[in-house]
Structures are given as structure tokens and as C-alpha cells.
Coordinates of C-alpha atoms in Angstrom, one line a residue:
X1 CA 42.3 -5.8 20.9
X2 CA 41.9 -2.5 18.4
X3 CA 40.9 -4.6 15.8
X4 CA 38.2 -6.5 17.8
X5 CA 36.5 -3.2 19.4
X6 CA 36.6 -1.9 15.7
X7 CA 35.0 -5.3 14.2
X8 CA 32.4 -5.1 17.3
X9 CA 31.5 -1.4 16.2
X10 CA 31.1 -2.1 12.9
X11 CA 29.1 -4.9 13.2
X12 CA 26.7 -3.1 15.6
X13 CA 26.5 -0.3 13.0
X14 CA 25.5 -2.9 10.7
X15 CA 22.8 -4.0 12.8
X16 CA 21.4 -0.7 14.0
X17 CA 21.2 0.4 10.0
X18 CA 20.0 -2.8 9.0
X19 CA 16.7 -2.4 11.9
X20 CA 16.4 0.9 10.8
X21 CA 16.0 0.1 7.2
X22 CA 13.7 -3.0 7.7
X23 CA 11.3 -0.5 10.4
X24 CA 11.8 2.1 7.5
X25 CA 10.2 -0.4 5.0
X26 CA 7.5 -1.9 7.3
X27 CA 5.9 1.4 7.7
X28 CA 6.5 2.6 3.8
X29 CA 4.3 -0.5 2.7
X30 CA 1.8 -0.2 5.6
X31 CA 1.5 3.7 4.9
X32 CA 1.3 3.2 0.9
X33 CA -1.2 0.4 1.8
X34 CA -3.4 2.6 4.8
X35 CA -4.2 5.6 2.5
X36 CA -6.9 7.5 1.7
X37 CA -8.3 4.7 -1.2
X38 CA -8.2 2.6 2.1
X39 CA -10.4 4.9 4.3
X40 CA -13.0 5.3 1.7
X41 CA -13.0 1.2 0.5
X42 CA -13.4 0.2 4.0
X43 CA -16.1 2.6 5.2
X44 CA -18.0 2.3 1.5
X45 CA -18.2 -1.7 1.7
X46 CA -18.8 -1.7 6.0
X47 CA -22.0 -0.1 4.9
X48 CA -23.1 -1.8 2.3
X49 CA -22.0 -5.3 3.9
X50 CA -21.8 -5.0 7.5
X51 CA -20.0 -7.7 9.6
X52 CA -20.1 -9.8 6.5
X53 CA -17.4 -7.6 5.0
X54 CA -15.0 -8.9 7.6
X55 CA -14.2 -12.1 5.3
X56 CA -13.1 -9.8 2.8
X57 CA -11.3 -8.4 4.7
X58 CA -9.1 -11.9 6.2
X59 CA -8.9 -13.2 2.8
X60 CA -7.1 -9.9 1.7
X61 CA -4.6 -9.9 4.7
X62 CA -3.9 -13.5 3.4
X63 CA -3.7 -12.6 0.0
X64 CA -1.1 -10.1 1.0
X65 CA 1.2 -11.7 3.3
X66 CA 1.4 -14.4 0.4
X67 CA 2.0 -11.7 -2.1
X68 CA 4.6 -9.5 -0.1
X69 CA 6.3 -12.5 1.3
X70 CA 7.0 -13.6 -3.0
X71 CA 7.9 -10.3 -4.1
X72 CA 10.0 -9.2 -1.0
X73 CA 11.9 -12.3 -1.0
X74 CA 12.7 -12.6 -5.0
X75 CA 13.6 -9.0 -4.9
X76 CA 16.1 -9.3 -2.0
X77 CA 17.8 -12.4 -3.4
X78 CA 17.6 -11.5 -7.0
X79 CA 18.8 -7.8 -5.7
X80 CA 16.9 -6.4 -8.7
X81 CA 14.2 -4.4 -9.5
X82 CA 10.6 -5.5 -10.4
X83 CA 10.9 -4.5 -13.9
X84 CA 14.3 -5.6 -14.1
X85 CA 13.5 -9.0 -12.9
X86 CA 10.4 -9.6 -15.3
X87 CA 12.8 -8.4 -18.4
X88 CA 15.3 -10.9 -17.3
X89 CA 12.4 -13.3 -17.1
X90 CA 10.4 -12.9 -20.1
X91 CA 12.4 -9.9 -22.0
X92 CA 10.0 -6.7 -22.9
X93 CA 7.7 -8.0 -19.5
X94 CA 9.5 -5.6 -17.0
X95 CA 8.5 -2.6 -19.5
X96 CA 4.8 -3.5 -19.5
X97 CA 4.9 -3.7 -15.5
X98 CA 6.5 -0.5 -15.2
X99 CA 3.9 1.1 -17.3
X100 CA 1.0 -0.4 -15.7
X101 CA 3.0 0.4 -12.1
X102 CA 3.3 3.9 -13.0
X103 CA -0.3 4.7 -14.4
X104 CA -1.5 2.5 -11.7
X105 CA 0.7 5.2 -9.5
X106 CA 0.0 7.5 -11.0
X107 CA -4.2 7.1 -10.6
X108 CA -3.9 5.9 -6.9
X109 CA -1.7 9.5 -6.2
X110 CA -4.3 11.9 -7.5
X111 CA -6.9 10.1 -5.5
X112 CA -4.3 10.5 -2.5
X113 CA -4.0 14.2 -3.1
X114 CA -7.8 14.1 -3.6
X115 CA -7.8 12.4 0.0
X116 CA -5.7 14.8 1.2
X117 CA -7.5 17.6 1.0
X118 CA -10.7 16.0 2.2
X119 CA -8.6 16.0 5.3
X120 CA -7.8 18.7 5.7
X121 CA -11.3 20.2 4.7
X122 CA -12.3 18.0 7.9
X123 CA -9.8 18.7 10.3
X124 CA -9.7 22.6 9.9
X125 CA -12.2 23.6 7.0
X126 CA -10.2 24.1 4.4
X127 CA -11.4 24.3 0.7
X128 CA -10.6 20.8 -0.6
X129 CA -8.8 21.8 -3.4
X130 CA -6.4 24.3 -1.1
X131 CA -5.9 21.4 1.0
X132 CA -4.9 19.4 -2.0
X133 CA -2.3 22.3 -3.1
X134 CA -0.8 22.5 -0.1
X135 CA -0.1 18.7 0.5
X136 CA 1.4 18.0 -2.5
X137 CA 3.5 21.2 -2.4
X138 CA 4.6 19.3 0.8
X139 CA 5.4 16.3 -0.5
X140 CA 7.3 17.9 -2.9
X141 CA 9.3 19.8 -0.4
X142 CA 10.2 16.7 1.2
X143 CA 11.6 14.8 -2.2
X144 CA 13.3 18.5 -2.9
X145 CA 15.5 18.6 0.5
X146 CA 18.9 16.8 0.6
X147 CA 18.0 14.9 3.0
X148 CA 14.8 13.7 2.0
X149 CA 16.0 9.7 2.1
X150 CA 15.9 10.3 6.2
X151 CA 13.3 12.3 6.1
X152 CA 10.8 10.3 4.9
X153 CA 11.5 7.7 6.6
X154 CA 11.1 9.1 9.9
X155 CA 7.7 10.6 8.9
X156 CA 5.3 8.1 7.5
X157 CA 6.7 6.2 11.1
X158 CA 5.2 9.0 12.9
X159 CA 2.7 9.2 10.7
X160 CA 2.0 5.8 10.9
X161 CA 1.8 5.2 14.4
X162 CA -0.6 8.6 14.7
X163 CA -3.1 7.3 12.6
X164 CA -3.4 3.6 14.4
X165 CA -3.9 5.2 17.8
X166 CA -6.3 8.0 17.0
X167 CA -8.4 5.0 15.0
X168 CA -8.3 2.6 18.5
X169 CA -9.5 5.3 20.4
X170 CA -12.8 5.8 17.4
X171 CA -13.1 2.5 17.9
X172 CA -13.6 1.9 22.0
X173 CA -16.2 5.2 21.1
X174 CA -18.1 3.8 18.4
X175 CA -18.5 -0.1 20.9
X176 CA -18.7 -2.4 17.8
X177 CA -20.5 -5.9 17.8
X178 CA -16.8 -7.5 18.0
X179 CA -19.0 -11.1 17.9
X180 CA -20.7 -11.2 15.3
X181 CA -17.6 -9.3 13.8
X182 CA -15.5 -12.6 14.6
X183 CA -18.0 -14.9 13.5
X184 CA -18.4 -13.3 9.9
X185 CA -14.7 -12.9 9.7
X186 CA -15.3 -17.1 8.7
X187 CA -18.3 -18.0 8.2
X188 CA -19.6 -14.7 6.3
X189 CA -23.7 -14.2 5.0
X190 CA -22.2 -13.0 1.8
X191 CA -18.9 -13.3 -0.2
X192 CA -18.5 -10.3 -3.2
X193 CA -16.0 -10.7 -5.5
X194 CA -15.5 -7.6 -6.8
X195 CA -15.1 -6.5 -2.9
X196 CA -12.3 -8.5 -1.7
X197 CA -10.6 -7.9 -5.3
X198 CA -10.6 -3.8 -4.8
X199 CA -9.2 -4.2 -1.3
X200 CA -6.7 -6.3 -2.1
X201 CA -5.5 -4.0 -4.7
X202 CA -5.7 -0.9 -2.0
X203 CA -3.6 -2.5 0.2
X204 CA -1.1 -4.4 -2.1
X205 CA -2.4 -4.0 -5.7
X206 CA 0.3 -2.1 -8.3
X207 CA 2.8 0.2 -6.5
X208 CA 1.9 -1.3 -3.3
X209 CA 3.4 -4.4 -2.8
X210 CA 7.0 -3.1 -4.3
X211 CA 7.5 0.0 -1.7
X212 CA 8.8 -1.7 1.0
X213 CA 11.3 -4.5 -1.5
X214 CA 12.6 -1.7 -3.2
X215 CA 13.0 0.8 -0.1
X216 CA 15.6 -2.3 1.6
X217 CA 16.6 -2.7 -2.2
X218 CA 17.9 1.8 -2.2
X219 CA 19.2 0.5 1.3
X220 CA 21.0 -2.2 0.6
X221 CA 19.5 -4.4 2.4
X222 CA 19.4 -7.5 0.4
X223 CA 21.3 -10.9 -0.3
X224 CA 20.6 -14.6 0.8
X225 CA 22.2 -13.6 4.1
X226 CA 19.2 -11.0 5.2
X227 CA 16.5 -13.3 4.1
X228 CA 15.0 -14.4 7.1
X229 CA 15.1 -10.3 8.4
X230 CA 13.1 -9.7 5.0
X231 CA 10.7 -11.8 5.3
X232 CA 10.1 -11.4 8.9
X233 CA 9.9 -7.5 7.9
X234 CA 7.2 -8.2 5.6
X235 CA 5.1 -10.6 7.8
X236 CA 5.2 -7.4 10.2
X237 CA 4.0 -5.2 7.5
X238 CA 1.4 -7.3 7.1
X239 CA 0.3 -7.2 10.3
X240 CA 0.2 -3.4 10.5
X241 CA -1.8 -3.3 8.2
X242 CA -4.1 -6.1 8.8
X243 CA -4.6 -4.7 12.2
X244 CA -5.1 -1.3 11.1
X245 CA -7.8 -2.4 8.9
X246 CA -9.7 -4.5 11.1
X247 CA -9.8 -1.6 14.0
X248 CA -11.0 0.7 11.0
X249 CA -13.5 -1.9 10.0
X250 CA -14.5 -1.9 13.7
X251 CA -14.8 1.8 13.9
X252 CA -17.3 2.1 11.1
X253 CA -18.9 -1.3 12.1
X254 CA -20.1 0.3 15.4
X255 CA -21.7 3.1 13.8
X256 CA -23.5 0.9 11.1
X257 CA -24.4 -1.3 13.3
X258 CA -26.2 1.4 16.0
X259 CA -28.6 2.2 13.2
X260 CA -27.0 4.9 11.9
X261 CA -27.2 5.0 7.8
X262 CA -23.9 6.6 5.9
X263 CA -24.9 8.3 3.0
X264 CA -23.3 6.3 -0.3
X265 CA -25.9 7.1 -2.6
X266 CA -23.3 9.2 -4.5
X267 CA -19.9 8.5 -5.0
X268 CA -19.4 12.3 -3.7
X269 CA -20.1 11.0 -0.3
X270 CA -17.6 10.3 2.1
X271 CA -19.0 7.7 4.7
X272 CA -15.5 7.5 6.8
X273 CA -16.2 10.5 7.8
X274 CA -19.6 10.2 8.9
X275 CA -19.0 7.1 10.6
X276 CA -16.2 8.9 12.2
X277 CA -18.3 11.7 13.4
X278 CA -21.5 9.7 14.6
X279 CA -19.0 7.7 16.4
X280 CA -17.2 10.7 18.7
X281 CA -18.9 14.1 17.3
X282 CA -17.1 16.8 16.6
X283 CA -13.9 15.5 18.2
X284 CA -14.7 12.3 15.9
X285 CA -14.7 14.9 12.7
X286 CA -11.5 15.9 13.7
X287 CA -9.2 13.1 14.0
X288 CA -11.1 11.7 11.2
X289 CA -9.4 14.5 9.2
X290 CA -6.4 14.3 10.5
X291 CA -6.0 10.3 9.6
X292 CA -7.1 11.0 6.5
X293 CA -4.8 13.8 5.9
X294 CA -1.6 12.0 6.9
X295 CA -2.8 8.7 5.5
X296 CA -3.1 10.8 2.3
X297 CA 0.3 12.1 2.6
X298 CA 2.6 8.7 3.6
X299 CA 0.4 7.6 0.6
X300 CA 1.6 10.7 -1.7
X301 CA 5.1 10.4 -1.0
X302 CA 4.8 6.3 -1.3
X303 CA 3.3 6.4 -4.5
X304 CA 5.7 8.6 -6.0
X305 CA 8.6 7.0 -4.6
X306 CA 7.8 3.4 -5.5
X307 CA 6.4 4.6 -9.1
X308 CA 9.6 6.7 -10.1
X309 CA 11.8 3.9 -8.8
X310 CA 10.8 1.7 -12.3
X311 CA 12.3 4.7 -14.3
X312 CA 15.4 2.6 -14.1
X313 CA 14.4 -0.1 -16.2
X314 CA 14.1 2.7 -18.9
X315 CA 17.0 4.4 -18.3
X316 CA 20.3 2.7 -16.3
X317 CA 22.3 4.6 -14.2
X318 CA 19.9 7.2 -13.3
X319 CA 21.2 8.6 -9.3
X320 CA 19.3 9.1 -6.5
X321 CA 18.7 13.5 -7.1
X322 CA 17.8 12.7 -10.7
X323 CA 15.0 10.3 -9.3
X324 CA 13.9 12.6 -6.5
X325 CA 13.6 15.0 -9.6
X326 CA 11.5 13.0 -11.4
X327 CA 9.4 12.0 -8.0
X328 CA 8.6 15.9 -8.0
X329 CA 7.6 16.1 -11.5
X330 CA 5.3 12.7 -10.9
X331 CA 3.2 14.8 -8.0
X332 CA 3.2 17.7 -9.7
X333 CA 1.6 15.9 -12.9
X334 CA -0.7 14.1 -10.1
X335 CA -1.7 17.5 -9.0
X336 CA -2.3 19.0 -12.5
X337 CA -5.0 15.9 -12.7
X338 CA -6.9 16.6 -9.7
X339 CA -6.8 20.4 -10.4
X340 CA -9.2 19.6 -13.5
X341 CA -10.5 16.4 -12.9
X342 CA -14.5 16.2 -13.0
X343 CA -14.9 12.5 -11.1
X344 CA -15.9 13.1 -7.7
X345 CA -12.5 12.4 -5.2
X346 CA -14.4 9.4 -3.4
X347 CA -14.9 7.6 -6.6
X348 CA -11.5 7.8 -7.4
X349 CA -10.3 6.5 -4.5
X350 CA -12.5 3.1 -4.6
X351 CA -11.4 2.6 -8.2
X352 CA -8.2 2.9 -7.9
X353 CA -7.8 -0.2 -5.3
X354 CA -9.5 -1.8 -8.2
X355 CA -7.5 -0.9 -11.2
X356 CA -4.2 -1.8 -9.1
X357 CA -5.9 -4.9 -7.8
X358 CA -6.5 -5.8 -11.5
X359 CA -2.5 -5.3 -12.1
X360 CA -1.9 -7.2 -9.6
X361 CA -2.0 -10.8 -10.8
X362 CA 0.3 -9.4 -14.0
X363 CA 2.9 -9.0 -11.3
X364 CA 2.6 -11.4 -9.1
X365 CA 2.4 -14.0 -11.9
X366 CA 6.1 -13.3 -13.1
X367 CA 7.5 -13.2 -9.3
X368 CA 6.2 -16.9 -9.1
X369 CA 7.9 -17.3 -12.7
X370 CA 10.9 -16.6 -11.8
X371 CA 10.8 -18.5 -8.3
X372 CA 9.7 -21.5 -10.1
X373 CA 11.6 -21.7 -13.3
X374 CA 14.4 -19.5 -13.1
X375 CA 17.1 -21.0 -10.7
X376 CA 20.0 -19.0 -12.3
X377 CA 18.5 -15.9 -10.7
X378 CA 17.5 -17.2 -7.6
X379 CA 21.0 -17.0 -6.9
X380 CA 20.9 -20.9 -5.6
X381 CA 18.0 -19.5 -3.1
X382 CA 16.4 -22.9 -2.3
X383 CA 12.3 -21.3 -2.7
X384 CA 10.2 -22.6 0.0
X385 CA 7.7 -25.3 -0.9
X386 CA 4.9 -24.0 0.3
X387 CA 5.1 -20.5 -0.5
X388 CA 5.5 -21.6 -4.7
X389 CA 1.9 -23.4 -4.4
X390 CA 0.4 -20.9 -2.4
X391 CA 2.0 -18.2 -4.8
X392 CA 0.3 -19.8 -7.3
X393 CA -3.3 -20.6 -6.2
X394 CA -3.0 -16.8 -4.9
X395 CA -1.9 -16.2 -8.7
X396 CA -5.1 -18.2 -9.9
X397 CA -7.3 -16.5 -7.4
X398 CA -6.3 -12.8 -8.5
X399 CA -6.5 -13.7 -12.2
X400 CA -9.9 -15.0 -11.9
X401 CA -11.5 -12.6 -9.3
X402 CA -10.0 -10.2 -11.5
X403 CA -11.9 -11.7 -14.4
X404 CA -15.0 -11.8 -12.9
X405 CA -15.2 -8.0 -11.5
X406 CA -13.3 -5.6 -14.0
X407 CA -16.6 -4.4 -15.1
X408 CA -17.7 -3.7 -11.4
X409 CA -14.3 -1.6 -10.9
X410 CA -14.9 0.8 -13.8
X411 CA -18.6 1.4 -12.5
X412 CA -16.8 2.8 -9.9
X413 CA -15.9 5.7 -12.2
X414 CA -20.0 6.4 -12.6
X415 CA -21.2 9.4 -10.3
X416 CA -25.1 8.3 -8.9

């Protein structure tokens, strides 16, 4: 009888950690994927497109579930690495997507620190660069404590459900033409390449689309057996942030479509935030700052996390302090950046959804590799059907939007 309540414990404990580590990674990927870069892509293309930009918008949530649901599942029943899968794949391949991972990091998290002190200058009035400061020297406090592993998980859920109920209620204020929004969403005026490829990329481009695989990966939740839990996490992380980007899209839409003209005639602007005030004044301003602000901040300690966790494929045996070392060294580089960078923070932002979207087909190419050709680390995984062929027409797609608008992503970098 001893024995059984003891078995029954256990397996409950095993449950509850299990939930809490799938919940954990739900909200790292939505929170990496709903930063700053986000904000700023969504308001800068809702007023240049208007309802058209809705398409965009559904073919990146389909892009990404397709994405997250390779890479989360290969990860989980390879229980590897990225990088350590491509090297095992095509040796010297998992070094060449941890650079590009890190740098793509590494550009995304001094536009997120950027972001973060925009914020913060909009919520409270604080000098932009102060703001900036004092966010990362947060973050690094965070990845600093003993207990930052619990810590962080319990934030960016906080965080995370914060910034989707403050952007419902800027929403219902801003009463957005959810028709025409819903007929555009399919049957779109205009289609823009270069668009749908830079969204992608900030919401599941680079670093993105590895948080959440490797956060179940540091929690041990992997194996054949929690396969169906993984990829339901993932199709939830999806969601989230699917949802969170069409009420955004909504938000701004309202605004736009009242009449109101957001200033994007230099990359120095920051439309969100007009949108946001038009929408609900002052008030508007406010919350406006802080989603930004802790968009910015789930994003900073995402980035860093995800990024630092390819170290390993440089270096084995590296423990969980020595990584939370390097983590604090990777923001405090990110913050040396945006201390003397000249490139105004909201052009930053918008081109680094389109550099990671650019890394993005590198990635996702191997992932389908491995699913297709390489059996003996699939672990006898039999790979669903019809997640190899869409994997690789989402493969094709990336590559050749990619193609077609790498020169449109670097004018990003060009101040008007």
C-alpha cells in the first residue's frame, strides 16, 4: 500500500513538473516572439498596409506553427541541441547556426534594450538611454541570482499575460473595422514579400523558434514518450502569439483606419505608440509603455538565454552557472552596443525581424534534413507525413522570400 501511495506521488510530481515546464516554454517562445521588434513591425506595416497587412500576418502564424512544430519535435526526440543536431547532420553545420543564432541574438537584444527603454521613456519619462541601463542591469540581476531558472519562468508568465490584457482593452478603445480585417486576412489588396518575410523572422526567425525546445530540453522534458505534450505545447505557443498579434494588429488598425496618420517618415518614429495614444490618450501612452517595457524585457532575457544556450556546441560540459555567466556577459556586450550605436532604436528593431527571418530557412532546412534522411537520430520516431512536405514547401517558401527581399531588410538600416 506504501509503495502505491509513493508510486502515485511520484507520478503526480511528475506531471505537475512536466505542466510547469511545458507552460514555462509556451510563454518563453511567445515572450521572445511578442517583443519590442514585434511592436514596432506590426504598427510600421498596419500603416503602410492597412487591413491588407492581415494576410501577412495569417501566413506568418502558419509559417510558424509549421516551423515550431519541426524544430520542437526533432529537438525533443533527438534530445539534442540545434547545433548539435546539424553537426551530427552535416558535420561543421551546427557551428555556422550557432554563429548566425548568436549574432542574430545578439542584434535582436540591443534592439530589445533599445525597446526597453522606449518604454520606459513612455510610461514614466525616463531618458531612453536610462531606461535602457536599468533594464538590462535587470535582466542581468535575474541570470545573476541562484534561482534565476524559477525566476524567469514565473516572470515572462506574468509578463506575458500583462501585456495581452492591457492590448484587448486598446483594442475595444481604438473600435477597429474587424470586417474588412477578416476579409483581407484571405483575400488581401496587396501581398509584400519583404513584409511577411520580416514578421516571420520577429516572431520565429533565429533565436526564436529554439527558446521554447531548448527550455523543455534544460528541463528534461523530452523523449518519444512526451511528444504529443510537445507538440501540443507548441501549437499553444503559436496561438499566443497569433492572438497577441492579431489584437495588436487590431489596436493599430482602428487608429489607422479613423483617419488618423502615424508618423513613419523616419525610422526614429515610433508609430505603436502613437497609435496607442490616439487610441486611449494619455492612459493609451501609458500602457503602451508598459507593454513595451516588459515585452522588451521577456525579450532581453529570451534572447540571451536561447543565444548562450549554443555555447555548448563550442564547448561540452559547460554547467548551468557558467552559462548564466556567459548570459550576463551577452547583455552586457548588448548594452555596450546600444550605449554607442548611431542607428535610430526603431530601425533596429524592424531589421532585426528581418535578418533573423533571413536565418531562418538555414535552420529550418537542416531540421527537415534530419527528419527526412536521418532515421538513426530520430530515434525510430516515425515523422508525420504531412508535417515533412509542409516542412519543406515552408523550407522553399523562406528560401525564396528570403531571396527576393534581403535587399529590402538592410534598407531598414537607412535613417529617412
Amino acid at each position: 500500500m506504501a509503495t502505491q501511495d509513493s508510486a502515485n506521488t511520484a507520478s503526480t510530481s511528475f506531471i505537475k513538473s512536466r505542466r510547469s515546464s511545458l507552460i514555462a516554454a509556451i510563454f518563453l517562445m511567445a515572450t521572445s516572439a511578442i517583443g519590442p521588434g514585434f511592436i514596432t513591425q506590426t504598427a510600421t506595416f498596419t500603416a503602410t498596409m492597412g487591413a491588407a497587412f492581415a494576410f501577412g500576418i495569417l501566413a506568418s502564424i502558419v509559417i510558424d506553427f509549421i516551423v515550431q512544430q519541426s524544430i520542437w519535435r526533432v529537438i525533443t526526440v533527438t534530445n539534442m541541441r540545434a547545433s548539435d543536431i546539424a553537426n551530427k547532420a552535416i558535420p561543421g553545420s551546427g557551428y555556422l547556426l550557432a554563429i548566425l543564432v548568436i549574432f542574430g541574438g545578439l542584434v535582436f537584444n540591443v534592439g530589445n534594450i533599445a525597446g526597453a527603454g522606449l518604454g520606459l521613456n513612455a510610461m514614466v519619462g525616463l531618458d531612453p538611454k536610462w531606461g535602457g541601463i536599468l533594464s538590462a542591469l535587470l535582466a542581468i540581476y535575474i541570470f545573476s541570482s541562484r534561482k534565476a531558472s524559477n525566476f524567469i519562468d514565473r516572470m515572462i508568465i506574468i509578463l506575458g499575460m500583462v501585456m495581452i490584457l492591457l492590448t484587448v482593452f486598446v483594442m475595444f478603445a481604438s473600435n477597429p473595422p474587424i470586417g474588412e480585417a477578416l476579409r483581407q486576412t484571405v483575400l488581401p489588396d496587396s501581398i509584400n514579400f519583404a513584409t511577411i518575410t520580416t514578421i516571420v523572422g520577429g516572431t520565429v526567425g533565429g533565436y526564436i523558434c529554439y527558446a521554447g525546445a531548448h527550455r523543455l530540453l534544460d528541463k528534461g522534458t523530452t523523449g518519444i514518450e512526451n511528444i504529443e505534450a510537445v507538440s501540443s505545447a507548441a501549437t499553444k505557443g503559436i496561438l499566443v502569439v497569433g492572438l497577441m498579434r492579431y489584437i495588436l494588429f487590431l489596436a493599430i488598425l482602428g487608429v489607422v483606419a479613423s483617419g488618423v496618420t502615424l508618423d513613419i517618415s523616419s525610422h526614429a518614429a515610433n508609430p505603436a505608440s502613437q497609435a496607442f495614444q490616439h487610441a486611449a490618450g494619455l492612459t493609451g501612452l501609458r500602457i503602451f509603455g508598459l507593454i513595451l517595457w516588459a515585452a522588451a524585457l521577456t525579450s532581453v532575457i529570451g534572447a540571451a538565454y536561447t543565444s548562450m544556450s549554443f555555447i555548448t556546441v563550442f564547448k561540452k560540459g559547460i554547467t548551468e552557472r557558467q552559462r548564466n555567466i556567459a548570459t550576463i556577459i551577452f547583455i552586457a556586450v548588448s548594452l555596450a552596443i546600444y550605449m554607442m550605436m548611431g542607428t535610430a532604436p526603431a530601425a533596429l528593431l524592424v531589421f532585426a525581424g528581418g535578418f533573423n527571418g533571413l536565418i531562418l530557412p538555414i535552420g529550418m532546412t537542416l531540421f527537415i534534413f534530419v527528419a527526412w534522411r536521418r532515421q538513426d537520430l530520430m530515434n525510430g520516431y516515425k515523422y508525420p507525413a504531412w508535417l515533412l512536405w509542409s516542412g519543406i514547401l515552408v523550407c522553399v517558401l523562406t528560401w525564396y522570400m528570403g531571396i527576393m527581399s534581403v535587399g529590402a531588410i538592410f534598407n531598414y538600416l537607412k535613417i529617412a
